[in-house]
Short mmCIF file of C-alpha atoms and ligand atoms in Angstrom, two decimals:
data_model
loop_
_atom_site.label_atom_id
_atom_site.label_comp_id
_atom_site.label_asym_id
_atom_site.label_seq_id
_atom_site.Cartn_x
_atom_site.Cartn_y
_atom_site.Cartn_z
CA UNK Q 4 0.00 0.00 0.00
CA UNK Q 5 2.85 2.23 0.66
CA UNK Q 6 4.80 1.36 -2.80
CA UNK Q 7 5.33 4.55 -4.95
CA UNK Q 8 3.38 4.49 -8.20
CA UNK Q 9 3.86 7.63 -9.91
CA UNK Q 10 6.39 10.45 -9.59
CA UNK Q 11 5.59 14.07 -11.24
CA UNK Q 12 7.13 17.15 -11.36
CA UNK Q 13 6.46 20.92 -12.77
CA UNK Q 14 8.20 24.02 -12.94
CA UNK Q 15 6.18 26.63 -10.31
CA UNK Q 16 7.47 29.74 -8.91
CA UNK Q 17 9.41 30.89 -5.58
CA UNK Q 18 9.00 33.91 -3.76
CA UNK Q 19 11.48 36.09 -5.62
CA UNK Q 20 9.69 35.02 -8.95
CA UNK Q 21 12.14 32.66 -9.78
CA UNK Q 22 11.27 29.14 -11.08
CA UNK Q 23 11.73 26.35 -8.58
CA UNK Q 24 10.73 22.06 -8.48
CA UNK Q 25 7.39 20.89 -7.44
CA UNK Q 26 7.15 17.04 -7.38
CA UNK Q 27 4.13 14.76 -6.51
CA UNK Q 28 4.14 11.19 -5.44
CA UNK Q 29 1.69 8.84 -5.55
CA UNK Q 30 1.43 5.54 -3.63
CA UNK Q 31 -0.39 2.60 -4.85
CA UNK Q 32 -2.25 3.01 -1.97
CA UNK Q 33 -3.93 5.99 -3.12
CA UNK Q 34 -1.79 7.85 -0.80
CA UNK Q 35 -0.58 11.80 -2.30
CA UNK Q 36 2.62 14.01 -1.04
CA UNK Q 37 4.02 16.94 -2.95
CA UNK Q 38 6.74 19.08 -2.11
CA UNK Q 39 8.47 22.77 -3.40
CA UNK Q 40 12.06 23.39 -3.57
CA UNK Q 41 13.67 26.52 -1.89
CA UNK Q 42 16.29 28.16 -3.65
CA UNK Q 43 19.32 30.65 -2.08
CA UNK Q 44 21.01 33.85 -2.64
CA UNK Q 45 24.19 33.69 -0.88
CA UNK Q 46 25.13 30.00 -1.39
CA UNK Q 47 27.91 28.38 -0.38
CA UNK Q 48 30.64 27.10 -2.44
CA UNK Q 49 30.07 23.51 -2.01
CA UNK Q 50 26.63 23.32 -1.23
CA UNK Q 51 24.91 20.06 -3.53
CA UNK Q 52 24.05 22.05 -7.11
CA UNK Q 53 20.86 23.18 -8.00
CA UNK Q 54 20.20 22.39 -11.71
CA UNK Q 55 19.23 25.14 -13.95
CA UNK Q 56 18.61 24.96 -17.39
CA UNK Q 57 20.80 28.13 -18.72
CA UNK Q 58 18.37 28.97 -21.52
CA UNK Q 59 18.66 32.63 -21.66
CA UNK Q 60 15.30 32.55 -23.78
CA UNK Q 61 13.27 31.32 -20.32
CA UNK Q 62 13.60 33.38 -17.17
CA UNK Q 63 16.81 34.72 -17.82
CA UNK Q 64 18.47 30.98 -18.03
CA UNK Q 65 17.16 30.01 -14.46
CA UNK Q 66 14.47 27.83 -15.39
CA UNK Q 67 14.66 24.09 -14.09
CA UNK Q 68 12.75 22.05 -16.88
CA UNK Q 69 16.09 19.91 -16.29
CA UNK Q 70 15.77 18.93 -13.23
CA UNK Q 71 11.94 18.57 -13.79
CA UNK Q 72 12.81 15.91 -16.46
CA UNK Q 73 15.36 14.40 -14.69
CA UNK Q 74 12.81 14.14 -12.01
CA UNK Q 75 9.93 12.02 -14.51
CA UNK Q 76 12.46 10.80 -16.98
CA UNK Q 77 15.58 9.42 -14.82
CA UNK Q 78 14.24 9.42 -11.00
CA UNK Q 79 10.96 8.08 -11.34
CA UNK Q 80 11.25 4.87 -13.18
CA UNK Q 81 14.37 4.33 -10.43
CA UNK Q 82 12.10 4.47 -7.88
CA UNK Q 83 8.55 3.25 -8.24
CA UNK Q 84 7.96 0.23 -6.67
CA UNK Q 85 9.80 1.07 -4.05
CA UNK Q 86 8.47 1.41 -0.40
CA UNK Q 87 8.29 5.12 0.98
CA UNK Q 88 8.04 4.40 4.11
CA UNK Q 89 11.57 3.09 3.72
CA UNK Q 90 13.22 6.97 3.48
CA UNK Q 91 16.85 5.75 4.31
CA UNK Q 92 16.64 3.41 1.11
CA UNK Q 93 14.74 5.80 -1.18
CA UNK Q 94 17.43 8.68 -0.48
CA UNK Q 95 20.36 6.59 -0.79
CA UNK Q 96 18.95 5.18 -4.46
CA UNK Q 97 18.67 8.65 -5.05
CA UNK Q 98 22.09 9.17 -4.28
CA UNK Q 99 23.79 6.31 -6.29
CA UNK Q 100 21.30 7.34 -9.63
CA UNK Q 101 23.22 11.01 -9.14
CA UNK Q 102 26.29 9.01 -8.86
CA UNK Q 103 28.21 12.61 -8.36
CA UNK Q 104 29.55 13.81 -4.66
CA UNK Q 105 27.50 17.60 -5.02
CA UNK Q 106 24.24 16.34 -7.26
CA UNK Q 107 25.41 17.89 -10.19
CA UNK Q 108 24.21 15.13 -12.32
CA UNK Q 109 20.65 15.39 -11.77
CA UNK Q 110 20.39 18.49 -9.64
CA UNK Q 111 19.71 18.68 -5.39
CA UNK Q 112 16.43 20.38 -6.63
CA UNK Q 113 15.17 17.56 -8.42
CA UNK Q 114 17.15 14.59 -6.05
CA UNK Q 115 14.86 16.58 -2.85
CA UNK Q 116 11.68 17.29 -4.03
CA UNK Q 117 11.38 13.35 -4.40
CA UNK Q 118 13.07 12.45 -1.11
CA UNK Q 119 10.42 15.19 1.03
CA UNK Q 120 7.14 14.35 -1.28
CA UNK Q 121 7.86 10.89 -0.87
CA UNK Q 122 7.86 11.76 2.86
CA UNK Q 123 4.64 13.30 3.23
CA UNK Q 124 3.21 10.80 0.99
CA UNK Q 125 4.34 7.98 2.72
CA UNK Q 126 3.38 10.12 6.22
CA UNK Q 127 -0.17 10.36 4.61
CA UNK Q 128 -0.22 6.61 4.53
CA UNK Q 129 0.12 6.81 8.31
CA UNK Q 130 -2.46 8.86 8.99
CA UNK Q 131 0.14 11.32 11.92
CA UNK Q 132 1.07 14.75 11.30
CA UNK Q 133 3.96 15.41 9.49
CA UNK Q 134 6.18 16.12 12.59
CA UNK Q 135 5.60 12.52 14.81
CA UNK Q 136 5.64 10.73 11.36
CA UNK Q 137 9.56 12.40 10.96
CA UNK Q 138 10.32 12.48 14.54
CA UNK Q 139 8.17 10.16 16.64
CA UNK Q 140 6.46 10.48 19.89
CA UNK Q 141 9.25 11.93 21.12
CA UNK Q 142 8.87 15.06 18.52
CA UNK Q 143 7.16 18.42 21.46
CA UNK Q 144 9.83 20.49 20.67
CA UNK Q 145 8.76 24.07 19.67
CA UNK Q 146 11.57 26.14 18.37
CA UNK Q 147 12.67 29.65 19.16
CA UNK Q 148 12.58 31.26 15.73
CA UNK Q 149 15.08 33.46 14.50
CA UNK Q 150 13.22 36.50 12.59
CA UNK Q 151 15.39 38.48 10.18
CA UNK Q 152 14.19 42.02 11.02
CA UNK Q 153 16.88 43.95 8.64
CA UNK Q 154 17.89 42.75 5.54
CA UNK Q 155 21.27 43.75 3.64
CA UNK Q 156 23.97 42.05 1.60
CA UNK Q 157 22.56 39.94 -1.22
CA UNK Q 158 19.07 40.25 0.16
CA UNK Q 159 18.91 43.96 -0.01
CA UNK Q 160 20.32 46.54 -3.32
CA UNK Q 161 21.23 49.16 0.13
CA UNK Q 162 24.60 50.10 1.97
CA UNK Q 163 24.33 47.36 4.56
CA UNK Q 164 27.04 45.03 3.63
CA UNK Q 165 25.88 42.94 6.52
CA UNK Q 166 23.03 40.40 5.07
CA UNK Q 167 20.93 39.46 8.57
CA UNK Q 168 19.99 41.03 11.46
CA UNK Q 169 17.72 39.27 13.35
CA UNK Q 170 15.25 39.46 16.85
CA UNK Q 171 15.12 35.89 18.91
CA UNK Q 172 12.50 35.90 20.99
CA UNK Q 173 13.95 33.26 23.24
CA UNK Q 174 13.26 34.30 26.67
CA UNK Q 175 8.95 34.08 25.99
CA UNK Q 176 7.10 30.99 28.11
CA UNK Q 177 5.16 29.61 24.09
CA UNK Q 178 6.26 29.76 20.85
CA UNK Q 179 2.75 31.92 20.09
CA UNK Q 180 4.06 33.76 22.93
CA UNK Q 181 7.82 34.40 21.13
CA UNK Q 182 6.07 34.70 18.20
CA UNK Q 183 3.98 37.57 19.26
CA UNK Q 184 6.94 39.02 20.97
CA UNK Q 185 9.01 39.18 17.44
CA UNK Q 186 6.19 40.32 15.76
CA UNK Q 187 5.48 42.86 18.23
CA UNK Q 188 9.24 44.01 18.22
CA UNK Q 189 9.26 44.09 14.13
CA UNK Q 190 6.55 46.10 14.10
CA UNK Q 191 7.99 48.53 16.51
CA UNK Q 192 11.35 48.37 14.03
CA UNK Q 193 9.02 49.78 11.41
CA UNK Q 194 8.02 52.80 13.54
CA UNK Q 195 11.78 53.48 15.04
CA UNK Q 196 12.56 53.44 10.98
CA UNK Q 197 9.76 55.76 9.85
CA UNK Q 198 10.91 57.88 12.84
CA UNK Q 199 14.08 58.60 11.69
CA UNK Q 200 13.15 59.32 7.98
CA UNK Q 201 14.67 55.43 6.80
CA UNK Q 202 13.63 53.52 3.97
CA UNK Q 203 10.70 50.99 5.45
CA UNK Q 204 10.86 48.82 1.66
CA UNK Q 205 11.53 44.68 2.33
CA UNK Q 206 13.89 42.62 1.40
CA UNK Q 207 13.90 39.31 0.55
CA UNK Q 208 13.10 37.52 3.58
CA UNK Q 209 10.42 40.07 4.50
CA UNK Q 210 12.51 42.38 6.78
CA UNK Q 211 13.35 45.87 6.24
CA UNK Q 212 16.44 47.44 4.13
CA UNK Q 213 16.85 50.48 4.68
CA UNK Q 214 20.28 52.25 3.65
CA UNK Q 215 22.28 53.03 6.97
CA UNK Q 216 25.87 54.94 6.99
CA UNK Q 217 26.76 51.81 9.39
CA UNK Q 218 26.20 48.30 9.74
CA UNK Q 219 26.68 49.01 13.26
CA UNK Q 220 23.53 51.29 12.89
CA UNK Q 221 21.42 48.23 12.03
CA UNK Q 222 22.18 46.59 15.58
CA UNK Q 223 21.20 49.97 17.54
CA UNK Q 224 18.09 50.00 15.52
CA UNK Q 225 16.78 46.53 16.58
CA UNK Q 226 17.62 47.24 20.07
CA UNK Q 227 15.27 50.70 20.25
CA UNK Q 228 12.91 48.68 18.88
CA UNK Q 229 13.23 45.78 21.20
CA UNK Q 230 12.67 48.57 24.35
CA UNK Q 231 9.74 50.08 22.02
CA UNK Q 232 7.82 47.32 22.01
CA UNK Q 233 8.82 47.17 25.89
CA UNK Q 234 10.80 43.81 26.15
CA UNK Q 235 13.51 43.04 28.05
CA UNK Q 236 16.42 41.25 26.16
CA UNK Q 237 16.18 38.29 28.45
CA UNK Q 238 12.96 38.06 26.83
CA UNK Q 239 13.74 39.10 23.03
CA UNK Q 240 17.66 39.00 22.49
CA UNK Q 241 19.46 39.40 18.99
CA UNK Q 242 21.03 37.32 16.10
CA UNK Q 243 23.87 38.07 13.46
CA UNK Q 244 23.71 36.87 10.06
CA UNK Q 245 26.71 38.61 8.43
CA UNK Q 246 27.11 36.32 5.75
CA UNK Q 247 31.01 37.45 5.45
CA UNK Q 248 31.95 35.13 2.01
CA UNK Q 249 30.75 37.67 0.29
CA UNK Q 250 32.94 40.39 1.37
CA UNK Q 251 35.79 38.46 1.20
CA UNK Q 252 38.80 39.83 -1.56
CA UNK Q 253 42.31 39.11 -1.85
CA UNK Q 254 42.49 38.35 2.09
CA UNK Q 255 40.46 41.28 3.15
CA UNK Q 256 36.81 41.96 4.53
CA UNK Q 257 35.36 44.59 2.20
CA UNK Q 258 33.05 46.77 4.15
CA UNK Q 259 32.17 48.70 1.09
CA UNK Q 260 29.01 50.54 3.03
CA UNK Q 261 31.34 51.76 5.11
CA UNK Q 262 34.56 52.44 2.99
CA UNK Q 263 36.99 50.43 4.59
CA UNK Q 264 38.59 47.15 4.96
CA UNK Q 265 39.45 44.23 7.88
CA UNK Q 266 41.52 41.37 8.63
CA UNK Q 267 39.95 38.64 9.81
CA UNK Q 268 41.36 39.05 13.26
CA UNK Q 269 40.49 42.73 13.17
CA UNK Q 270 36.56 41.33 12.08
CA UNK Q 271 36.91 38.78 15.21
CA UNK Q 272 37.37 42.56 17.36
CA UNK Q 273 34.50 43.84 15.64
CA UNK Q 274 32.13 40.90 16.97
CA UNK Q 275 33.40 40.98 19.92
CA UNK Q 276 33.39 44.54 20.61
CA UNK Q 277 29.41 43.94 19.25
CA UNK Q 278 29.05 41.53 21.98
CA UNK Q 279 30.59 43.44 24.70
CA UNK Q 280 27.70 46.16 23.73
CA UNK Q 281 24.94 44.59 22.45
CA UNK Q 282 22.39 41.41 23.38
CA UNK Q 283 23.59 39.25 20.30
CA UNK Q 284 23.51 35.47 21.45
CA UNK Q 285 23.73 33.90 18.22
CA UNK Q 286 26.35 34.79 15.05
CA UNK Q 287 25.95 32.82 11.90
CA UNK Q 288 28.96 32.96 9.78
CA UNK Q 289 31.32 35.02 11.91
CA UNK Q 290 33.62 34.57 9.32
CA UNK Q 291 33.87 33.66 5.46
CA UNK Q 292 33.60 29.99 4.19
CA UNK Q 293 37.03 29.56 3.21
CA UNK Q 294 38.58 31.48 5.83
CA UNK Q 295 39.03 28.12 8.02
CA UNK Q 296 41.62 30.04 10.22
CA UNK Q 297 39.84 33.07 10.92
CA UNK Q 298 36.58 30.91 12.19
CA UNK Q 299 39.56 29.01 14.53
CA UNK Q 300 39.94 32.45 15.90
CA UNK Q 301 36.60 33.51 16.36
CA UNK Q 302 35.66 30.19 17.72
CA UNK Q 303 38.73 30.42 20.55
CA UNK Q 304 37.91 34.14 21.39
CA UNK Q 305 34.02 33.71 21.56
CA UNK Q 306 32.85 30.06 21.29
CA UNK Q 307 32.14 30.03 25.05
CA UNK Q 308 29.62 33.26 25.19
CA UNK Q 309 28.02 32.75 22.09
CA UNK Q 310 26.15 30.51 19.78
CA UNK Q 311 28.34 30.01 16.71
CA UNK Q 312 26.39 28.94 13.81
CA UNK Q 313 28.59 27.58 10.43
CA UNK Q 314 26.27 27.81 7.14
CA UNK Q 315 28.41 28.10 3.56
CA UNK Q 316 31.72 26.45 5.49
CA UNK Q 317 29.17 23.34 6.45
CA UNK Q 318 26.54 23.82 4.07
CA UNK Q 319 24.66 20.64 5.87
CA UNK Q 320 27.65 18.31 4.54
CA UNK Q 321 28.41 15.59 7.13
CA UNK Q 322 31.98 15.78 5.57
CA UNK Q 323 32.55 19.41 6.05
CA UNK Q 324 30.62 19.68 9.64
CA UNK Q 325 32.86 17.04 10.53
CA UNK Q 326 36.31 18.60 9.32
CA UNK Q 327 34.71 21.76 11.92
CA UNK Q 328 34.65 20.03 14.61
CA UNK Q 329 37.95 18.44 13.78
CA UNK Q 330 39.69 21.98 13.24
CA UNK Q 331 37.62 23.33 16.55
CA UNK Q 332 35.54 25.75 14.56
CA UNK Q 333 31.89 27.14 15.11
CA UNK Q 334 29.01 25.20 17.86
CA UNK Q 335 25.98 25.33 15.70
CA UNK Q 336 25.20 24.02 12.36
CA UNK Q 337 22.74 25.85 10.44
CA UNK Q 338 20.59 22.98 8.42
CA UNK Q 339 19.05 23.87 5.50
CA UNK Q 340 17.87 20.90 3.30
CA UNK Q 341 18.50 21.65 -0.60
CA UNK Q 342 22.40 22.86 0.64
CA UNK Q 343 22.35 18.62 0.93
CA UNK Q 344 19.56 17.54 -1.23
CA UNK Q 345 18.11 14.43 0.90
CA UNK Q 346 16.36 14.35 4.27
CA UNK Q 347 18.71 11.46 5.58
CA UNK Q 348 21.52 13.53 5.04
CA UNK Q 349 20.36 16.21 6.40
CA UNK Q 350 19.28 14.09 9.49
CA UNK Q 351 22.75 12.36 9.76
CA UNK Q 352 24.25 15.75 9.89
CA UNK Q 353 21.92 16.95 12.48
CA UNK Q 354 23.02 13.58 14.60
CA UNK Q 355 26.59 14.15 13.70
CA UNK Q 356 26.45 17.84 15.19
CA UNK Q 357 24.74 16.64 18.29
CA UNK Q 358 27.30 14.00 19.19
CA UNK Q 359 29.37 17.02 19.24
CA UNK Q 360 27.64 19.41 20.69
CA UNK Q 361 26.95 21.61 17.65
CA UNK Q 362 23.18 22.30 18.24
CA UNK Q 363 21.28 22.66 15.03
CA UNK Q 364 19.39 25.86 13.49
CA UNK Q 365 16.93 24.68 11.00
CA UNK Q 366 16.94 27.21 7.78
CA UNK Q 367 14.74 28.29 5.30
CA UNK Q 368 16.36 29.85 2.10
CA UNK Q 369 15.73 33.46 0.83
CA UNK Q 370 14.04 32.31 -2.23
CA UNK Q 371 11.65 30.31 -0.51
CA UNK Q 372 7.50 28.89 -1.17
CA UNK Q 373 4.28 28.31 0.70
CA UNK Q 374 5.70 24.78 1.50
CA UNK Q 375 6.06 24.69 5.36
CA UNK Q 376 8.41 21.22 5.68
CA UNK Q 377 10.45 22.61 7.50
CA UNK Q 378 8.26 23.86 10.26
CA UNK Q 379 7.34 20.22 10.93
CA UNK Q 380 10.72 19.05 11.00
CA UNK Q 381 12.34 21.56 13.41
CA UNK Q 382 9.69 19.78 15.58
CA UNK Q 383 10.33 16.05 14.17
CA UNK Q 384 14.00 16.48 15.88
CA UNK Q 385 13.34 18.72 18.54
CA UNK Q 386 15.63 21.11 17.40
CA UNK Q 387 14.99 24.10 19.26
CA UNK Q 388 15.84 26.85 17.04
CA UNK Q 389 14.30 27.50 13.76
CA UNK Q 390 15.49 30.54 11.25
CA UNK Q 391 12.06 32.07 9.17
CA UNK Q 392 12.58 35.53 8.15
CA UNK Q 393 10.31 38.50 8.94
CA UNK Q 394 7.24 37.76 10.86
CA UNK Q 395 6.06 39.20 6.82
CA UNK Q 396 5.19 37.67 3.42
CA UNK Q 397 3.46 34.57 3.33
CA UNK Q 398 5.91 32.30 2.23
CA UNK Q 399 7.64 33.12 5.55
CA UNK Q 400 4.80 33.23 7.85
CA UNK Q 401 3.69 30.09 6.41
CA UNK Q 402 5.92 28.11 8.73
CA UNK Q 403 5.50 30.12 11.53
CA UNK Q 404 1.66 29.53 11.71
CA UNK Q 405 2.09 25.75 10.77
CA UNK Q 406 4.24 25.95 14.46
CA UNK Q 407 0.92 27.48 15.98
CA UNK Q 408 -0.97 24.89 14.69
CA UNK Q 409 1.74 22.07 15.79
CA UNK Q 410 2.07 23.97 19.28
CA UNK Q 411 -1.91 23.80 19.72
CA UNK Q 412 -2.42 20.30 18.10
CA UNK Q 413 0.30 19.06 20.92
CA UNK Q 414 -1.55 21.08 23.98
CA UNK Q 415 -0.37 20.20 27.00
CA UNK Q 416 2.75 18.12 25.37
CA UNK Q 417 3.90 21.17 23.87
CA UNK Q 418 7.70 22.32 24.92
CA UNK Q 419 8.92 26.03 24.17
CA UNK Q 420 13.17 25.22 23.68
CA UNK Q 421 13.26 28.67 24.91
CA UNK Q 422 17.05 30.07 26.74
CA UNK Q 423 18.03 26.51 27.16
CA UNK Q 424 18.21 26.22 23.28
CA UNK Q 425 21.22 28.41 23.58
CA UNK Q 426 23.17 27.17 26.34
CA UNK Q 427 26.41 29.54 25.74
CA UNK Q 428 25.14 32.84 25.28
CA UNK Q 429 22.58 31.67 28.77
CA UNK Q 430 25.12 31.86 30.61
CA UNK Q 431 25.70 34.78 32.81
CA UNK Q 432 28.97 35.51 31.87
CA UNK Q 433 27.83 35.98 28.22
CA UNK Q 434 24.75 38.54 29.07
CA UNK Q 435 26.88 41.51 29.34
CA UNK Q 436 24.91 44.07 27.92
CA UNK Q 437 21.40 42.89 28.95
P1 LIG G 731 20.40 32.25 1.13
O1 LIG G 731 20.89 32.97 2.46
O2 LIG G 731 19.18 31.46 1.41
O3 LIG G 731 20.17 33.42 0.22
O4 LIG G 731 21.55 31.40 0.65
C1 LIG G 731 20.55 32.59 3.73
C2 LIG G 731 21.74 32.52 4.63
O5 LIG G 731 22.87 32.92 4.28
O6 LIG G 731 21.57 32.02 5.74
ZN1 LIG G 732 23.64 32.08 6.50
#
């Protein structure tokens, strides 16, 4: 009953009008699951590859009829017949069909939209929500979510080299209640940026981008707006996004917003002079992706007061989380699931971080879609921290009110990770400025 029959696929749009993978499964069962493919901005070197056709006569050459092909034409003969409840074996066919180490062959887009529809399909077949069918009865775990407020770098066309600035609400008893809380707080941004005459225009992932003289500016904005809305910052603290690969040339941070240039030990001052002034408790890429010795430094100076979150150096790889935590770099892995292209990966890097301490940060992408997967799988492994954009635009507030939902359907089972999901910056030596 649970053997896949059919496999489809179509090109649809993602939230930056871009075209992205849908695919549909069908069990012989009569059992349906369908699932849309995210798509990034800042990507990281060696995340898996996501297959575009590079017809400058459709949508500027980023159209995926491809992977969409490769998706009826190679994948789904490959697989029908077999059993999706049986994920592990499904993603690792998937796997050996691409036969390449970074899914270049048939394209992470097309390799994941089967490995998650096949999921929910097979989940249908059970008859439990999406989040116990991934994560068992063990899966209560609401996450704090991590709302990018202020949006720069790629995600912005502004003077804010730095790409995320975001509120975490981690200090609230519910996630409706932290939700609320960054909501409250984002709309209290708005107001503190109207005030001063700034630019109140979104970016990408639904926060603001205004143009600021400073990225420095961007921090002191979130905090007025955290005491605007009247919360304390044990209640709603701050996270860093910087995304520094970008900036990186010839050896040098280019702060081109601000006209000048750092080392990487002089960028390791900068967050840590940011830290000494400001409630930040979590900083996603610190440092650039290749820049394996400056992320050594940052992780000596400030590992133990903050969370340390590695995105294009890990990109989700098993292989390259593991060679961090070999070279002592970062404590978080950020986990988005296209940078690896199957759910079992993805899971086997979440495990692999845990059994070293490197909590996990569940992702969505900037080019994102009204699928909300990922909300129910930031529950499925209790992962405590989940990173959504602005509480704005539906394709991010999508998975925020599929948590409500989860966080209601659970009742009294319900757990908010809250503080505890960031053990280093909870402690008190770490809450400096608050
Ligand atoms: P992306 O950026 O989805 O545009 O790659 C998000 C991030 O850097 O975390
Ligand atoms: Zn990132």
């Amino acid at each position: 009953m649970t053997l896949i029959e059919s496999v489809s696929a179509q090109e649809v749009l993602d939230s930056r009008g871009n075209p992205t993978v849908e695919v549909h499964v069908e069990l012989d069962g009569g059992w349906e699951g369908q699932a849309i493919v995210p798509s990034g901005a800042s990507t990281g070197i060696h995340e898996a590859v996501e297959l575009r056709d590079g017809d400058p006569k459709r949508y500027g050459g980023k159209g995926v009829l491809t992977a969409v092909a490769n998706v009826t034409d190679v994948i789904a003969p490959e697989v029908i017949g077999m059993d999706a409840l049986d994920q592990v074996a499904l993603d690792r066919r998937l796997c050996e069909l691409d036969g390449t180490e970074n899914k270049s062959r048939l394209g992470a887009n097309a390799i994941l939209g089967v490995s998650l529809a096949s999921a929910r399909a097979a989940c249908e077949a059970t008859g439990l929500p999406l989040y116990r069918y991934l994560g068992g009865v063990g899966a209560v775990t609401l996450p704090v979510p991590q709302l990018n407020v202020l949006n720069g770098g790629a995600h912005a066309q502004t003077s804010v080299d730095f790409q995320e600035f975001m509120f975490l609400p981690w200090g609230m008893p519910t996630f409706a209640e932290a939700l609320r809380a960054g909501s409250e707080c984002f709309q209290a941004l708005r107001a503190v940026l109207r005030g001063r005459g700034l630019h109140t225009g979104q970016g990408d992932e639904g926060g603001f981008a205004p143009s600021l003289t400073r990225n420095e500016e961007a921090v002191e904005l979130l905090v007025e707006a955290i005491a605007r809305a009247g919360y304390t910052h044990a209640q709603v603290a701050i996270g860093l996004d910087p995304a520094p690969s970008a900036l990186l040339k010839d050896g040098r941070y280019v702060l081109k917003g601000e006209g000048r240039e750092l080392t990487s030990a002089e960028l390791v001052d900068l967050w840590e002079s940011w830290l000494d002034r400001y409630p930040i408790v979590s900083l996603e890429d610190g440092m650039a992706e290749e820049d394996w010795d400056g992320w050594q430094l940052l992780t000596r100076r400030l590992g133990e007061r903050v969370q340390l979150v590695g995105d294009d150096n890990f990109v989700t790889n098993p292989k390259l989380l593991q060679k961090g935590i070999d070279l002592g770099v970062a404590n978080a892995v950020l986990i988005k699931l296209n940078q690896i292209g199957t759910l079992t990966e993805a899971m086997e890097t979440v495990a692999l971080g845990r059994a070293h301490g490197y909590n996990p940060v569940v992702s969505h992408r900037s080019g994102e879609t009204e699928d909300t997967f990922i909300a129910d799988f930031v529950v499925a492994i209790n992962g405590g921290q989940l990173k959504d954009g602005a509480p704005s635009r539906s394709e991010r507030v999508a998975k925020y009110n599929r948590l409500l939902r989860i966080e209601r359907e659970l009742g009294g089972a319900a757990v908010f990770a809250g503080r505890a999901a960031l053990p280093r910056a909870s402690a008190p030596a770490a809450t400096g400025a608050r």
